[in-house]
Amino acid sequence: LKAVQSAANTLLKSPDLKDYIWQRDKFRLDLIDVRLDDNFHGTETSHEDRLQIPGHEYYLHGRTNFGDSIADEWLIVWLLLELSQRHTSAWIQVRDPDGEFLLAEAANALPKWLEPELADNRVWIHRGQLHIIPLQRSAGGGASGPTTPGLSGNVDMVRALQFLQQTPHSTLHSPMIEEEAFHRLRDHPAAISKSQHSALLSIPRRLAYLLHRNPAYVAP
């Protein structure tokens, strides 16, 4: 996890991003102890459930206030895709106030059972691809195949992680859904510099000093 965290910081210093001005908060990842984080488990998860995901005592978490800058939101998605390709064991989740917004982007390509507003914890990024935890199903003869907590709808985080750990090759990967979900990133990273604009203006000397010290102050 610390290697992924370090890779994220390195990406932020890359030529494509070193001069990028974030609208409000910049992208960052913090190391979180699962055992101390009630937000991770939710109110309906028992203490026993917390102990049934070996290897998941810690995770990386980031929260960015991007304001009205949709460019910031999609830059974060691009960063996470890059990290997932560099660290192929990582499973990454990204959401915004509307929930699983990647599914909303791909609404026209989704199967009928997959509704963006009822798909919490089903959508993951892995090795630069979009993976979806599928419906519960069983193989014939009474043998159970990969399972999720319900036939459709939201999935509990603990059970989502159990599914990814036990049956990672049973996720749904659809190139058509993926293309629609990531269509805003087709021109990245070239689009990052294209979104920056320049203007010549006069400002007070004190303000010029502050901006020279930290160009990111331009945003506020």
Short mmCIF file of C-alpha atoms in Angstrom, two decimals, residues 20-26 63-74 76 96-98 219:
data_model
loop_
_atom_site.label_atom_id
_atom_site.label_comp_id
_atom_site.label_asym_id
_atom_site.label_seq_id
_atom_site.Cartn_x
_atom_site.Cartn_y
_atom_site.Cartn_z
CA TYR A 20 -1.71 21.49 -12.72
CA ILE A 21 -3.89 23.80 -10.60
CA TRP A 22 -6.54 21.90 -8.62
CA GLN A 23 -9.83 23.74 -8.19
CA ARG A 24 -10.03 23.09 -4.43
CA ASP A 25 -8.39 19.97 -3.01
CA LYS A 26 -5.58 18.13 -4.73
CA ARG A 63 -11.33 12.36 -0.62
CA THR A 64 -11.15 15.39 -2.90
CA ASN A 65 -13.46 18.39 -3.00
CA PHE A 66 -13.38 19.25 -6.70
CA GLY A 67 -16.06 21.93 -6.56
CA ASP A 68 -17.39 22.69 -10.03
CA SER A 69 -14.31 21.33 -11.79
CA ILE A 70 -15.36 18.17 -13.61
CA ALA A 71 -11.85 18.16 -15.09
CA ASP A 72 -10.47 17.49 -11.59
CA GLU A 73 -12.85 14.57 -11.08
CA TRP A 74 -11.86 12.87 -14.32
CA ILE A 76 -8.53 11.56 -10.52
CA ASP A 96 -18.64 10.84 -6.21
CA PRO A 97 -21.70 12.36 -4.47
CA ASP A 98 -23.91 10.73 -7.12
CA ALA A 219 -7.54 28.59 -7.51
#
